[in-house]
Amino acid sequence: MSSQNIYILGIESSCDDTAASVIHNGRILSNVIANQKIHNDYGGVVPELASRAHQQNIVPVVDQAIKKAGINKSQLNAIAFTRGPGLMGSLLVGTSFAKSLAYGLKIPLIDVNHMQGHILAHFIEEKDFIKPPFPFLAMTISGGHTQIVNVKHYFDMEVIGETIDDAVGEAYDKSGKILGLGYPAGPEIDKRAQLGNPKAFKFTKPKVEGLNFSFSGFKTAVLYFIQREMKANPNFINENLNDICASIQYTIVGILLDKLKLASTQTNIKHIAIGGGVSANSGIRKALKDGEHKFGWTTYIPKFEYTTDNAAMIAIVGYLKYLNNSFSNNNVMASARLKI
Ligand code: KG4
Ligand code: ZN
């Protein structure tokens, strides 16, 4: 099969972002995202509101992605969509839309695993970005995921560690809520952390065997610590905010790095790729760079717009599956707990 002129539309609707992207031979032509601000007032994603917003956004978002790509929809070779994992009500909107469009245009449908999308985003053709060689370790860290995957080939991946409760982004967001910060709190904690003393306060790291993570105990530790200190000094948060943020960040980055080091030693893989919203974090980026000198790692971080939830990552998986002749049946179902 020729890979000369392949146009794929990718659609992502697994959580609270409605996104569409057109990819041409591995290069992104458009990457459109409608964020749902409505959840900020609730301090987290409200599933029912998310699916309603997807319903409103999906037609204009897809329309814009095709227009921005400068193509006509009749040029599309296939439609790729996120099948799961994610919120069922949200996934259903993208799945149904993708099916109808593929049916209408009489082109193939390609179902995509969202977690594979985060990982294969590293294979988007992008100037000055080097793709990781197989095998590599991929750590996906966001508000919904915390996972380390041994990536042997595009579609040969093994999850070797994951969270047994909260995701790392939730640890940031919930700590932020305790401190009275807005949602999502990760970026502000990160900003303040750079101005504070990381060793001002000590939080114990959870003891979880092997390569798995746990963050629910950390959030409780932050809560008890703040309650105790506020009893003694009602101004404690205001007077120490940067130091508290720096100490939280120091602990979280330490947890992530400990597991990455263990994964690298156990697998003897030194190519490390990260993705997901938390990969924007300055602490984790610095720790990875340090790992290049300390442990001989080579690290890979995609452009920010390809690390948070987006449809370009769905489009690249669609492209790779297209080349691989991996198409879906029209009766494929959304799956909230889809595994890698
Ligand atoms: O990938 P993403 O945009 O959405 C999903 O959760 O799927 O990730 C959002 C998460 C939020 O929890 C947010 O607080 C966190 O990423 N985040 C950060 C930073 N930027 C975003 N956490 C720590 N440091 C940051 N700079
Ligand atoms: Zn995601």
Short mmCIF file of C-alpha atoms and ligand atoms in Angstrom, two decimals:
data_model
loop_
_atom_site.label_atom_id
_atom_site.label_comp_id
_atom_site.label_asym_id
_atom_site.label_seq_id
_atom_site.Cartn_x
_atom_site.Cartn_y
_atom_site.Cartn_z
CA MET A 1 0.00 0.00 0.00
CA SER A 2 1.26 3.47 -0.77
CA SER A 3 1.72 5.83 2.15
CA GLN A 4 1.90 8.77 -0.22
CA ASN A 5 -1.15 10.82 0.46
CA ILE A 6 -3.02 9.71 3.52
CA TYR A 7 -5.35 12.13 5.29
CA ILE A 8 -6.87 11.00 8.60
CA LEU A 9 -9.31 12.85 10.83
CA GLY A 10 -8.81 12.14 14.55
CA ILE A 11 -11.57 12.73 17.11
CA GLU A 12 -11.04 12.78 20.89
CA SER A 13 -13.84 13.06 23.46
CA SER A 14 -12.82 10.81 26.36
CA CYS A 15 -12.96 13.34 29.18
CA ASP A 16 -13.63 17.09 29.16
CA ASP A 17 -11.93 18.18 25.92
CA THR A 18 -13.67 17.96 22.57
CA ALA A 19 -10.91 17.77 20.00
CA ALA A 20 -10.38 17.09 16.30
CA SER A 21 -7.24 17.00 14.18
CA VAL A 22 -6.26 16.27 10.59
CA ILE A 23 -2.99 14.48 9.91
CA HIS A 24 -1.32 14.13 6.52
CA ASN A 25 1.34 11.42 6.24
CA GLY A 26 2.23 11.80 9.92
CA ARG A 27 2.34 15.60 9.90
CA ILE A 28 -0.37 17.54 11.76
CA LEU A 29 -2.34 19.99 9.60
CA SER A 30 -4.78 21.10 12.29
CA ASN A 31 -5.28 20.46 15.99
CA VAL A 32 -8.46 22.00 17.41
CA ILE A 33 -9.57 21.74 21.03
CA ALA A 34 -12.64 23.07 22.82
CA ASN A 35 -11.91 23.03 26.55
CA GLN A 36 -14.88 22.83 28.86
CA LYS A 37 -14.45 25.66 31.36
CA ILE A 38 -17.73 24.73 33.00
CA HIS A 39 -16.00 22.15 35.26
CA ASN A 40 -13.70 24.71 36.90
CA ASP A 41 -16.56 25.89 39.13
CA TYR A 42 -16.97 22.36 40.47
CA GLY A 43 -13.28 21.64 41.16
CA GLY A 44 -13.33 18.58 38.89
CA VAL A 45 -14.93 17.08 35.80
CA VAL A 46 -18.69 16.52 36.05
CA PRO A 47 -19.45 13.61 33.65
CA GLU A 48 -23.03 14.64 32.83
CA LEU A 49 -21.97 18.19 31.95
CA ALA A 50 -19.04 16.86 29.93
CA SER A 51 -21.17 14.76 27.60
CA ARG A 52 -23.60 17.63 27.04
CA ALA A 53 -20.73 19.97 26.16
CA HIS A 54 -19.28 17.39 23.74
CA GLN A 55 -22.67 17.29 22.00
CA GLN A 56 -22.56 21.04 21.53
CA ASN A 57 -18.92 21.21 20.49
CA ILE A 58 -18.32 18.24 18.27
CA VAL A 59 -19.78 19.54 14.99
CA PRO A 60 -18.04 22.95 15.07
CA VAL A 61 -14.75 21.45 16.30
CA VAL A 62 -14.61 18.86 13.52
CA ASP A 63 -15.67 21.45 10.98
CA GLN A 64 -12.88 23.79 12.08
CA ALA A 65 -10.26 21.05 12.04
CA ILE A 66 -11.10 20.22 8.42
CA LYS A 67 -11.18 23.91 7.40
CA LYS A 68 -7.88 24.71 9.15
CA ALA A 69 -6.25 21.74 7.45
CA GLY A 70 -7.18 23.35 4.13
CA ILE A 71 -8.78 20.20 2.76
CA ASN A 72 -12.20 19.03 1.75
CA LYS A 73 -13.74 16.21 3.77
CA SER A 74 -13.95 14.12 0.61
CA GLN A 75 -10.13 13.91 0.73
CA LEU A 76 -10.16 12.05 4.05
CA ASN A 77 -9.00 8.43 3.88
CA ALA A 78 -10.28 7.35 7.32
CA ILE A 79 -11.78 8.56 10.61
CA ALA A 80 -9.98 7.68 13.84
CA PHE A 81 -11.72 8.13 17.19
CA THR A 82 -11.06 7.47 20.88
CA ARG A 83 -12.82 4.25 21.89
CA GLY A 84 -11.64 4.39 25.52
CA PRO A 85 -10.68 4.51 28.30
CA GLY A 86 -12.64 7.47 29.60
CA LEU A 87 -16.10 8.64 30.68
CA MET A 88 -18.76 6.57 28.93
CA GLY A 89 -21.10 9.50 28.21
CA SER A 90 -18.22 11.45 26.69
CA LEU A 91 -16.85 8.55 24.66
CA LEU A 92 -20.29 7.83 23.20
CA VAL A 93 -20.50 11.28 21.63
CA GLY A 94 -17.18 10.91 19.75
CA THR A 95 -17.83 7.29 18.85
CA SER A 96 -21.29 7.91 17.40
CA PHE A 97 -20.14 10.97 15.52
CA ALA A 98 -17.12 9.17 14.04
CA LYS A 99 -19.25 6.21 12.96
CA SER A 100 -21.83 8.39 11.24
CA LEU A 101 -19.22 10.47 9.44
CA ALA A 102 -17.29 7.42 8.25
CA TYR A 103 -20.53 5.83 7.09
CA GLY A 104 -21.59 9.00 5.29
CA LEU A 105 -18.23 9.44 3.57
CA LYS A 106 -17.93 5.69 2.89
CA ILE A 107 -14.44 5.54 4.38
CA PRO A 108 -12.96 3.22 7.03
CA LEU A 109 -13.27 3.73 10.75
CA ILE A 110 -10.30 3.25 13.12
CA ASP A 111 -10.75 2.87 16.87
CA VAL A 112 -7.97 4.23 19.07
CA ASN A 113 -6.97 3.55 22.65
CA HIS A 114 -6.51 6.93 24.37
CA MET A 115 -3.50 5.70 26.39
CA GLN A 116 -1.77 4.48 23.25
CA GLY A 117 -2.48 7.93 21.82
CA HIS A 118 -0.57 9.63 24.65
CA ILE A 119 2.39 7.36 23.92
CA LEU A 120 2.34 7.39 20.13
CA ALA A 121 2.11 11.21 20.11
CA HIS A 122 5.90 10.93 20.12
CA PHE A 123 5.68 9.73 16.51
CA ILE A 124 4.03 12.85 15.11
CA GLU A 125 6.36 14.31 12.45
CA GLU A 126 7.66 17.51 13.99
CA LYS A 127 10.71 19.63 13.18
CA ASP A 128 13.57 19.28 15.69
CA PHE A 129 11.85 16.46 17.59
CA ILE A 130 13.55 13.09 17.66
CA LYS A 131 11.35 10.01 17.97
CA PRO A 132 12.17 7.48 20.69
CA PRO A 133 13.62 4.18 19.43
CA PHE A 134 12.04 0.85 20.49
CA PRO A 135 12.03 -0.31 23.18
CA PHE A 136 11.41 2.74 25.33
CA LEU A 137 9.64 3.50 28.60
CA ALA A 138 6.64 5.84 28.43
CA MET A 139 5.33 7.52 31.56
CA THR A 140 1.90 9.08 31.09
CA ILE A 141 1.06 11.53 33.88
CA SER A 142 -2.09 13.64 33.94
CA GLY A 143 -5.28 14.39 35.82
CA GLY A 144 -6.65 10.99 34.81
CA HIS A 145 -3.60 8.78 34.39
CA THR A 146 -0.35 7.68 35.98
CA GLN A 147 1.19 4.81 34.10
CA ILE A 148 4.58 3.43 33.06
CA VAL A 149 4.55 1.40 29.86
CA ASN A 150 7.25 -0.70 28.22
CA VAL A 151 6.80 0.18 24.55
CA LYS A 152 8.29 -2.62 22.45
CA HIS A 153 6.71 -1.53 19.19
CA TYR A 154 3.84 0.68 18.01
CA PHE A 155 1.20 -1.82 19.04
CA ASP A 156 3.18 -4.05 21.34
CA MET A 157 3.04 -2.34 24.74
CA GLU A 158 3.07 -3.63 28.28
CA VAL A 159 1.82 -1.65 31.27
CA ILE A 160 4.44 -2.30 33.95
CA GLY A 161 3.21 0.15 36.59
CA GLU A 162 0.14 2.27 37.28
CA THR A 163 -1.70 4.04 40.05
CA ILE A 164 -3.82 1.93 42.35
CA ASP A 165 -5.96 4.96 43.31
CA ASP A 166 -5.62 8.67 42.37
CA ALA A 167 -3.69 9.99 39.38
CA VAL A 168 -0.73 12.30 39.97
CA GLY A 169 -2.61 15.31 38.54
CA GLU A 170 -5.34 14.66 41.11
CA ALA A 171 -2.68 14.78 43.85
CA TYR A 172 -1.79 18.25 42.59
CA ASP A 173 -5.38 19.39 42.17
CA LYS A 174 -6.59 18.04 45.52
CA SER A 175 -3.61 19.49 47.37
CA GLY A 176 -4.37 22.79 45.67
CA LYS A 177 -7.97 22.62 46.82
CA ILE A 178 -6.81 22.12 50.44
CA LEU A 179 -4.62 25.22 50.01
CA GLY A 180 -7.54 27.23 48.57
CA LEU A 181 -6.09 27.41 45.03
CA GLY A 182 -8.25 27.31 41.89
CA TYR A 183 -8.80 24.23 39.72
CA PRO A 184 -6.72 22.81 38.14
CA ALA A 185 -4.03 23.67 40.68
CA GLY A 186 -1.02 21.91 39.10
CA PRO A 187 0.30 24.91 37.15
CA GLU A 188 0.06 27.28 40.14
CA ILE A 189 1.68 24.83 42.57
CA ASP A 190 4.47 24.40 40.00
CA LYS A 191 4.94 28.17 39.64
CA ARG A 192 5.05 28.75 43.40
CA ALA A 193 7.24 25.69 43.96
CA GLN A 194 9.99 27.39 41.99
CA LEU A 195 9.97 30.26 44.52
CA GLY A 196 9.93 28.12 47.69
CA ASN A 197 12.11 25.80 49.72
CA PRO A 198 11.46 22.15 48.73
CA LYS A 199 12.75 20.88 52.06
CA ALA A 200 10.71 23.24 54.26
CA PHE A 201 8.15 20.54 55.11
CA LYS A 202 8.41 16.80 54.87
CA PHE A 203 5.69 14.54 53.49
CA THR A 204 6.28 10.82 53.61
CA LYS A 205 6.20 8.95 50.32
CA PRO A 206 3.63 6.14 50.02
CA LYS A 207 5.05 2.65 50.22
CA VAL A 208 3.77 0.78 47.20
CA GLU A 209 5.44 -2.38 45.99
CA GLY A 210 7.10 -2.57 42.59
CA LEU A 211 6.26 -0.06 39.89
CA ASN A 212 2.73 0.87 40.98
CA PHE A 213 1.81 4.27 42.40
CA SER A 214 -0.55 5.50 45.09
CA PHE A 215 -1.49 9.14 45.66
CA SER A 216 -4.61 9.01 47.84
CA GLY A 217 -2.56 8.78 51.06
CA PHE A 218 -0.45 11.74 49.99
CA LYS A 219 -3.52 13.97 49.65
CA THR A 220 -4.66 12.91 53.15
CA ALA A 221 -1.18 13.63 54.55
CA VAL A 222 -1.34 17.15 53.09
CA LEU A 223 -4.82 17.64 54.57
CA TYR A 224 -3.83 16.56 58.10
CA PHE A 225 -0.63 18.59 57.96
CA ILE A 226 -2.49 21.76 56.95
CA GLN A 227 -5.26 21.22 59.54
CA ARG A 228 -2.67 20.78 62.29
CA GLU A 229 -0.62 23.82 61.30
CA MET A 230 -3.69 26.04 60.81
CA LYS A 231 -4.81 25.24 64.35
CA ALA A 232 -1.53 26.61 65.68
CA ASN A 233 -1.39 29.52 63.21
CA PRO A 234 -4.49 30.51 61.19
CA ASN A 235 -2.20 32.38 58.78
CA PHE A 236 -0.01 29.35 58.12
CA ILE A 237 -1.03 28.88 54.46
CA ASN A 238 -0.62 32.55 53.54
CA GLU A 239 2.72 32.86 55.26
CA ASN A 240 4.19 29.65 53.82
CA LEU A 241 2.43 29.05 50.50
CA ASN A 242 5.52 28.91 48.28
CA ASP A 243 7.35 26.61 50.70
CA ILE A 244 4.31 24.31 51.01
CA CYS A 245 4.02 24.13 47.22
CA ALA A 246 7.75 23.46 46.85
CA SER A 247 7.58 20.68 49.44
CA ILE A 248 4.54 19.09 47.77
CA GLN A 249 6.25 19.23 44.38
CA TYR A 250 9.51 17.83 45.78
CA THR A 251 7.64 14.83 47.18
CA ILE A 252 5.55 14.16 44.07
CA VAL A 253 8.50 14.45 41.68
CA GLY A 254 10.46 12.17 44.01
CA ILE A 255 7.72 9.52 43.84
CA LEU A 256 7.60 9.66 40.03
CA LEU A 257 11.36 9.56 39.68
CA ASP A 258 11.86 6.66 42.11
CA LYS A 259 9.52 4.51 40.03
CA LEU A 260 11.06 5.57 36.73
CA LYS A 261 14.52 4.70 38.01
CA LEU A 262 13.29 1.30 39.17
CA ALA A 263 11.54 0.68 35.84
CA SER A 264 14.69 1.63 33.93
CA THR A 265 16.85 -0.67 36.07
CA GLN A 266 14.41 -3.59 35.86
CA THR A 267 13.98 -3.38 32.09
CA ASN A 268 17.45 -2.07 31.28
CA ILE A 269 15.82 0.58 29.05
CA LYS A 270 17.30 4.06 29.10
CA HIS A 271 15.07 5.80 26.57
CA ILE A 272 12.40 7.58 28.62
CA ALA A 273 9.39 9.38 27.10
CA ILE A 274 6.75 11.30 29.03
CA GLY A 275 3.30 12.62 28.18
CA GLY A 276 0.09 13.91 29.79
CA GLY A 277 -0.63 17.34 31.32
CA VAL A 278 1.71 16.89 34.29
CA SER A 279 4.68 16.50 31.91
CA ALA A 280 4.57 20.32 31.69
CA ASN A 281 5.82 20.35 35.29
CA SER A 282 9.16 22.11 35.73
CA GLY A 283 10.25 19.75 38.52
CA ILE A 284 9.71 16.57 36.51
CA ARG A 285 11.36 18.11 33.43
CA LYS A 286 14.42 19.03 35.46
CA ALA A 287 14.55 15.59 37.09
CA LEU A 288 14.47 13.95 33.63
CA LYS A 289 17.25 16.19 32.33
CA ASP A 290 19.31 15.36 35.44
CA GLY A 291 18.66 11.69 34.71
CA GLU A 292 20.43 12.11 31.36
CA HIS A 293 23.69 12.87 33.18
CA LYS A 294 23.15 10.71 36.25
CA PHE A 295 21.76 7.55 34.68
CA GLY A 296 22.63 7.85 31.00
CA TRP A 297 18.98 8.35 29.99
CA THR A 298 17.80 9.89 26.76
CA THR A 299 14.52 11.68 27.41
CA TYR A 300 11.67 12.65 25.09
CA ILE A 301 8.96 15.25 25.76
CA PRO A 302 6.57 16.12 22.93
CA LYS A 303 5.24 19.61 22.22
CA PHE A 304 2.85 20.67 24.99
CA GLU A 305 -0.18 20.69 22.67
CA TYR A 306 0.42 16.98 22.02
CA THR A 307 0.79 16.03 25.71
CA THR A 308 -2.49 17.24 27.21
CA ASP A 309 -5.63 15.55 25.89
CA ASN A 310 -5.77 16.32 22.16
CA ALA A 311 -6.86 14.77 18.88
CA ALA A 312 -3.49 14.95 17.10
CA MET A 313 -2.41 11.96 19.18
CA ILE A 314 -5.55 10.11 18.08
CA ALA A 315 -4.87 11.05 14.45
CA ILE A 316 -1.27 9.73 14.57
CA VAL A 317 -2.49 6.39 15.95
CA GLY A 318 -5.11 6.39 13.19
CA TYR A 319 -2.37 6.95 10.62
CA LEU A 320 -0.17 4.16 12.02
CA LYS A 321 -3.15 1.78 12.14
CA TYR A 322 -4.12 2.76 8.60
CA LEU A 323 -0.65 1.80 7.36
CA ASN A 324 -1.08 -1.43 9.32
CA ASN A 325 -4.51 -2.12 7.79
CA SER A 326 -6.11 -2.19 11.27
CA PHE A 327 -9.66 -1.02 10.72
CA SER A 328 -12.74 -1.29 12.95
CA ASN A 329 -16.13 -2.75 12.36
CA ASN A 330 -19.00 -0.31 12.24
CA ASN A 331 -20.46 -2.01 15.33
CA VAL A 332 -17.43 -1.20 17.51
CA MET A 333 -18.48 0.00 20.98
CA ALA A 334 -17.03 2.66 23.26
CA SER A 335 -15.29 1.09 26.25
CA ALA A 336 -14.79 3.08 29.48
CA ARG A 337 -12.15 0.68 30.85
CA LEU A 338 -10.32 -0.23 27.66
CA LYS A 339 -6.85 -1.64 28.41
CA ILE A 340 -3.67 -0.98 26.44
O1 KG4 B 1 -3.56 15.90 30.31
P1 KG4 B 1 -4.42 16.89 31.01
O2 KG4 B 1 -4.55 18.26 30.40
O3 KG4 B 1 -5.87 16.34 31.20
C1 KG4 B 1 -6.15 15.09 31.72
O4 KG4 B 1 -6.17 14.98 32.96
O5 KG4 B 1 -6.35 14.14 30.94
O6 KG4 B 1 -3.84 17.04 32.49
C2 KG4 B 1 -4.39 17.92 33.41
C3 KG4 B 1 -3.66 17.76 34.72
C4 KG4 B 1 -4.29 18.54 35.86
O7 KG4 B 1 -4.37 17.70 36.98
C5 KG4 B 1 -3.31 19.69 36.09
O8 KG4 B 1 -3.30 20.15 37.41
C6 KG4 B 1 -2.00 19.03 35.72
O9 KG4 B 1 -2.30 18.23 34.59
N1 KG4 B 1 -0.95 19.98 35.36
C7 KG4 B 1 0.18 20.17 36.06
C8 KG4 B 1 0.92 21.17 35.39
N2 KG4 B 1 0.22 21.57 34.29
C9 KG4 B 1 -0.92 20.82 34.28
N3 KG4 B 1 0.61 19.57 37.18
C10 KG4 B 1 1.79 19.96 37.66
N4 KG4 B 1 2.56 20.92 37.09
C11 KG4 B 1 2.17 21.55 35.97
N5 KG4 B 1 2.94 22.49 35.41
ZN ZN B 2 -5.40 11.69 28.65
#
